[in-house]
mmCIF file of C-alpha atoms in Angstrom:
data_model
loop_
_atom_site.group_PDB
_atom_site.id
_atom_site.type_symbol
_atom_site.label_atom_id
_atom_site.label_comp_id
_atom_site.label_asym_id
_atom_site.label_seq_id
_atom_site.Cartn_x
_atom_site.Cartn_y
_atom_site.Cartn_z
ATOM 1 C CA MET A 8 -164.425 -86.838 56.600
ATOM 2 C CA HIS A 9 -161.708 -85.435 53.898
ATOM 3 C CA VAL A 10 -163.143 -82.446 51.864
ATOM 4 C CA THR A 11 -160.917 -81.079 48.981
ATOM 5 C CA THR A 12 -161.796 -77.911 47.658
ATOM 6 C CA ASP A 13 -160.594 -75.712 44.728
ATOM 7 C CA PRO A 14 -157.182 -74.351 45.789
ATOM 8 C CA SER A 15 -158.015 -71.022 44.539
ATOM 9 C CA ALA A 16 -161.251 -70.639 46.600
ATOM 10 C CA PRO A 17 -160.950 -68.038 49.473
ATOM 11 C CA TRP A 18 -161.060 -69.115 52.992
ATOM 12 C CA LEU A 19 -163.478 -67.583 55.516
ATOM 13 C CA ILE A 20 -162.066 -67.328 59.102
ATOM 14 C CA ALA A 21 -164.982 -66.340 61.387
ATOM 15 C CA GLY A 22 -163.706 -65.411 65.196
ATOM 16 C CA LEU A 23 -166.880 -65.620 67.227
ATOM 17 C CA GLY A 24 -167.688 -63.381 70.085
ATOM 18 C CA ASN A 25 -169.908 -60.270 71.176
ATOM 19 C CA PRO A 26 -169.366 -56.703 69.769
ATOM 20 C CA GLY A 27 -168.665 -54.007 72.372
ATOM 21 C CA PRO A 28 -166.234 -53.055 74.866
ATOM 22 C CA GLU A 29 -167.875 -54.517 77.674
ATOM 23 C CA TYR A 30 -167.327 -57.971 76.155
ATOM 24 C CA ALA A 31 -163.843 -57.501 74.640
ATOM 25 C CA ALA A 32 -161.824 -59.515 77.225
ATOM 26 C CA ASN A 33 -164.547 -62.210 78.189
ATOM 27 C CA ARG A 34 -163.711 -65.556 77.860
ATOM 28 C CA HIS A 35 -166.747 -66.064 75.224
ATOM 29 C CA ASN A 36 -164.782 -63.466 73.050
ATOM 30 C CA VAL A 37 -161.563 -65.653 72.536
ATOM 31 C CA GLY A 38 -162.567 -65.980 68.914
ATOM 32 C CA PHE A 39 -162.276 -62.199 68.337
ATOM 33 C CA ILE A 40 -159.076 -62.131 70.158
ATOM 34 C CA VAL A 41 -157.571 -64.810 67.758
ATOM 35 C CA ALA A 42 -159.116 -63.023 64.884
ATOM 36 C CA ASP A 43 -157.462 -59.688 65.692
ATOM 37 C CA LEU A 44 -153.917 -61.235 65.988
ATOM 38 C CA LEU A 45 -154.613 -62.981 62.427
ATOM 39 C CA ALA A 46 -155.602 -59.542 61.269
ATOM 40 C CA GLU A 47 -152.241 -58.098 62.568
ATOM 41 C CA ARG A 48 -150.384 -60.900 60.913
ATOM 42 C CA VAL A 49 -151.731 -60.226 57.637
ATOM 43 C CA GLY A 50 -151.420 -56.371 58.000
ATOM 44 C CA GLY A 51 -154.965 -55.546 57.900
ATOM 45 C CA ARG A 52 -157.397 -53.590 60.106
ATOM 46 C CA PHE A 53 -161.130 -54.732 60.466
ATOM 47 C CA LYS A 54 -163.854 -52.688 58.684
ATOM 48 C CA ARG A 55 -167.418 -52.951 58.456
ATOM 49 C CA ALA A 56 -168.283 -55.185 55.392
ATOM 50 C CA GLY A 57 -170.955 -53.832 53.291
ATOM 51 C CA LYS A 58 -174.297 -54.847 54.074
ATOM 52 C CA ALA A 59 -173.191 -57.955 56.193
ATOM 53 C CA GLN A 60 -173.396 -57.339 60.029
ATOM 54 C CA ALA A 61 -169.727 -58.108 60.419
ATOM 55 C CA GLN A 62 -166.201 -56.499 60.190
ATOM 56 C CA VAL A 63 -163.663 -57.983 57.854
ATOM 57 C CA VAL A 64 -160.041 -58.008 56.900
ATOM 58 C CA GLU A 65 -159.004 -59.505 53.596
ATOM 59 C CA GLY A 66 -155.432 -60.796 53.134
ATOM 60 C CA ARG A 67 -153.210 -63.686 52.426
ATOM 61 C CA ILE A 68 -151.670 -66.450 54.589
ATOM 62 C CA GLY A 69 -148.749 -68.420 53.738
ATOM 63 C CA PRO A 70 -145.372 -68.227 52.101
ATOM 64 C CA PRO A 71 -145.225 -65.661 48.837
ATOM 65 C CA GLY A 72 -146.028 -67.635 45.603
ATOM 66 C CA PRO A 73 -148.600 -70.349 44.914
ATOM 67 C CA GLY A 74 -148.795 -71.904 48.364
ATOM 68 C CA ASN A 75 -150.896 -69.112 49.821
ATOM 69 C CA ARG A 76 -154.382 -68.779 50.475
ATOM 70 C CA ARG A 77 -156.483 -65.797 50.007
ATOM 71 C CA VAL A 78 -158.589 -65.348 53.323
ATOM 72 C CA ILE A 79 -161.488 -63.351 54.513
ATOM 73 C CA LEU A 80 -161.139 -62.709 58.247
ATOM 74 C CA ALA A 81 -164.399 -61.648 60.083
ATOM 75 C CA LYS A 82 -165.910 -60.703 63.422
ATOM 76 C CA PRO A 83 -169.722 -61.137 63.279
ATOM 77 C CA MET A 84 -171.338 -57.874 64.969
ATOM 78 C CA SER A 85 -174.649 -59.603 65.472
ATOM 79 C CA TYR A 86 -173.914 -61.044 69.023
ATOM 80 C CA MET A 87 -172.972 -64.597 69.540
ATOM 81 C CA ASN A 88 -176.257 -66.457 69.210
ATOM 82 C CA LEU A 89 -176.915 -64.671 65.615
ATOM 83 C CA SER A 90 -173.521 -65.254 64.322
ATOM 84 C CA GLY A 91 -175.135 -67.609 61.275
ATOM 85 C CA GLY A 92 -176.500 -64.701 59.664
ATOM 86 C CA PRO A 93 -173.455 -62.432 59.032
ATOM 87 C CA VAL A 94 -171.194 -65.729 58.471
ATOM 88 C CA THR A 95 -173.742 -66.864 55.836
ATOM 89 C CA ALA A 96 -173.799 -63.351 54.093
ATOM 90 C CA LEU A 97 -170.259 -63.326 53.791
ATOM 91 C CA ARG A 98 -169.807 -66.867 52.522
ATOM 92 C CA ASP A 99 -172.329 -65.837 49.669
ATOM 93 C CA PHE A 100 -170.762 -62.513 48.888
ATOM 94 C CA TYR A 101 -167.123 -63.983 48.666
ATOM 95 C CA LYS A 102 -168.289 -67.289 47.148
ATOM 96 C CA VAL A 103 -166.536 -69.425 49.776
ATOM 97 C CA PRO A 104 -167.238 -73.291 49.883
ATOM 98 C CA VAL A 105 -168.608 -74.552 53.310
ATOM 99 C CA ALA A 106 -165.442 -76.733 53.671
ATOM 100 C CA ASN A 107 -163.393 -73.415 53.638
ATOM 101 C CA ILE A 108 -165.140 -71.890 56.429
ATOM 102 C CA VAL A 109 -163.531 -71.765 59.877
ATOM 103 C CA ALA A 110 -165.201 -70.881 63.003
ATOM 104 C CA ILE A 111 -162.669 -69.977 65.985
ATOM 105 C CA HIS A 112 -164.716 -70.264 69.384
ATOM 106 C CA ASP A 113 -164.559 -71.043 73.037
ATOM 107 C CA GLU A 114 -165.071 -74.604 74.436
ATOM 108 C CA LEU A 115 -166.046 -75.431 77.869
ATOM 109 C CA ASP A 116 -165.417 -78.907 77.602
ATOM 110 C CA ILE A 117 -161.767 -78.738 77.067
ATOM 111 C CA ASP A 118 -159.019 -77.332 79.721
ATOM 112 C CA TYR A 119 -158.102 -73.835 79.345
ATOM 113 C CA GLY A 120 -155.736 -73.072 76.577
ATOM 114 C CA THR A 121 -156.140 -76.439 74.969
ATOM 115 C CA LEU A 122 -156.786 -76.659 71.169
ATOM 116 C CA ARG A 123 -159.002 -79.025 69.216
ATOM 117 C CA LEU A 124 -159.452 -78.608 65.585
ATOM 118 C CA LYS A 125 -162.389 -80.624 63.768
ATOM 119 C CA LEU A 126 -164.586 -80.531 60.498
ATOM 120 C CA GLY A 127 -168.229 -81.017 61.409
ATOM 121 C CA GLY A 128 -169.940 -82.273 64.457
ATOM 122 C CA GLY A 129 -172.503 -80.925 66.759
ATOM 123 C CA ASP A 130 -172.536 -77.593 68.426
ATOM 124 C CA ASN A 131 -171.951 -78.725 72.120
ATOM 125 C CA GLY A 132 -174.517 -76.093 73.508
ATOM 126 C CA HIS A 133 -172.210 -73.217 71.874
ATOM 127 C CA ASN A 134 -174.660 -70.613 70.560
ATOM 128 C CA GLY A 135 -172.585 -69.341 67.876
ATOM 129 C CA LEU A 136 -172.015 -72.633 66.465
ATOM 130 C CA LYS A 137 -175.863 -73.483 66.930
ATOM 131 C CA SER A 138 -176.570 -70.235 64.857
ATOM 132 C CA MET A 139 -173.909 -71.301 62.212
ATOM 133 C CA THR A 140 -175.107 -74.617 61.830
ATOM 134 C CA LYS A 141 -178.724 -73.821 61.542
ATOM 135 C CA ALA A 142 -177.751 -71.231 58.907
ATOM 136 C CA MET A 143 -175.558 -73.379 56.612
ATOM 137 C CA GLY A 144 -175.106 -76.805 57.792
ATOM 138 C CA SER A 145 -172.425 -78.391 60.005
ATOM 139 C CA ASP A 146 -169.658 -79.149 57.413
ATOM 140 C CA TYR A 147 -167.332 -76.169 58.493
ATOM 141 C CA HIS A 148 -164.135 -76.330 60.423
ATOM 142 C CA ARG A 149 -163.757 -75.569 64.025
ATOM 143 C CA VAL A 150 -160.948 -74.177 66.095
ATOM 144 C CA ARG A 151 -161.915 -75.007 69.524
ATOM 145 C CA PHE A 152 -160.237 -72.892 72.290
ATOM 146 C CA GLY A 153 -160.490 -74.665 75.716
ATOM 147 C CA ILE A 154 -161.653 -72.360 78.392
ATOM 148 C CA GLY A 155 -162.361 -74.868 80.980
ATOM 149 C CA ARG A 156 -165.543 -75.392 83.179
ATOM 150 C CA PRO A 157 -166.970 -73.020 85.567
ATOM 151 C CA PRO A 158 -165.747 -73.042 89.151
ATOM 152 C CA GLY A 159 -167.956 -74.282 92.074
ATOM 153 C CA ARG A 160 -171.561 -73.466 91.199
ATOM 154 C CA MET A 161 -171.048 -70.697 88.764
ATOM 155 C CA GLN A 162 -173.573 -70.598 85.982
ATOM 156 C CA VAL A 163 -171.997 -71.244 82.517
ATOM 157 C CA ALA A 164 -173.414 -68.004 81.077
ATOM 158 C CA ASP A 165 -171.886 -65.978 84.071
ATOM 159 C CA PHE A 166 -168.546 -67.778 83.463
ATOM 160 C CA VAL A 167 -168.231 -67.178 79.665
ATOM 161 C CA LEU A 168 -169.222 -63.653 79.948
ATOM 162 C CA LYS A 169 -166.667 -62.861 82.604
ATOM 163 C CA ASP A 170 -162.967 -61.717 81.764
ATOM 164 C CA PHE A 171 -160.073 -64.061 81.918
ATOM 165 C CA SER A 172 -158.862 -64.387 85.369
ATOM 166 C CA ALA A 173 -155.417 -62.815 86.310
ATOM 167 C CA THR A 174 -153.706 -66.189 86.314
ATOM 168 C CA GLU A 175 -155.314 -67.414 83.073
ATOM 169 C CA ARG A 176 -154.252 -64.013 81.431
ATOM 170 C CA LYS A 177 -150.495 -64.518 82.057
ATOM 171 C CA GLU A 178 -150.636 -67.352 79.522
ATOM 172 C CA LEU A 179 -153.326 -65.861 77.071
ATOM 173 C CA ASP A 180 -151.171 -64.397 74.687
ATOM 174 C CA TYR A 181 -149.181 -67.688 74.377
ATOM 175 C CA PHE A 182 -152.247 -69.402 73.859
ATOM 176 C CA VAL A 183 -153.902 -66.863 71.345
ATOM 177 C CA ASP A 184 -150.589 -67.209 69.364
ATOM 178 C CA ARG A 185 -150.630 -70.884 69.297
ATOM 179 C CA ALA A 186 -154.436 -70.899 68.028
ATOM 180 C CA ALA A 187 -153.607 -68.223 65.318
ATOM 181 C CA ASP A 188 -150.719 -70.733 64.292
ATOM 182 C CA ALA A 189 -153.053 -73.604 64.030
ATOM 183 C CA VAL A 190 -155.622 -71.479 61.920
ATOM 184 C CA GLU A 191 -152.547 -70.921 59.455
ATOM 185 C CA CYS A 192 -151.684 -74.373 59.391
ATOM 186 C CA LEU A 193 -155.229 -75.495 58.815
ATOM 187 C CA VAL A 194 -155.505 -73.188 55.902
ATOM 188 C CA ILE A 195 -152.233 -73.888 54.120
ATOM 189 C CA GLU A 196 -151.547 -77.608 55.057
ATOM 190 C CA GLY A 197 -154.931 -79.202 55.616
ATOM 191 C CA LEU A 198 -156.750 -80.544 58.656
ATOM 192 C CA GLU A 199 -154.931 -83.651 59.331
ATOM 193 C CA ARG A 200 -151.453 -81.798 59.549
ATOM 194 C CA ALA A 201 -153.044 -79.139 61.906
ATOM 195 C CA GLN A 202 -154.544 -81.769 64.072
ATOM 196 C CA GLY A 203 -151.266 -83.632 64.509
ATOM 197 C CA THR A 204 -149.305 -80.509 65.425
ATOM 198 C CA TYR A 205 -152.047 -78.581 67.399
ATOM 199 C CA ASN A 206 -154.399 -80.853 68.791
ATOM 200 C CA SER A 207 -153.573 -81.861 72.509
#
């Protein structure tokens, strides 16, 4: 599926997670972690967004001149399973085409640190995606950050709400940096180029 949109239209990049310090380092919050790095790169700080239940940073991604893109980075503050409401409110406020919306989220079915970018598709049991798809349809981009499957008999809900392990944390900065690069490539150069470079 190839979707072209107006190059002057803004992009809405939503890192998915749960608000509050107790969740900050959870596997389920890797979308927030990547969004924080992107905010740092554009030189912005997250602030509450008007009536939308979200924090946002506005900035530009890409080289100076006509090649760069206006982006709104967002962290829904509604809890993961209600992410669709804040993202839809921001979409409407900033007039963002659905094809210019990117969800950054944790993905159980991919090995830790592996990235997969795609447009559309199912939610694979992910409550944040389920909420977004219910609110706006499924034709948005996803940057899927692999967290792997729970060990032994650990329940999925317990696994995703635990912090990354000490071993995982050794490589986390590298993988988060790579995920932020992938988002920038997607916005500037398009999905096919980003998939060719970052899908592994």
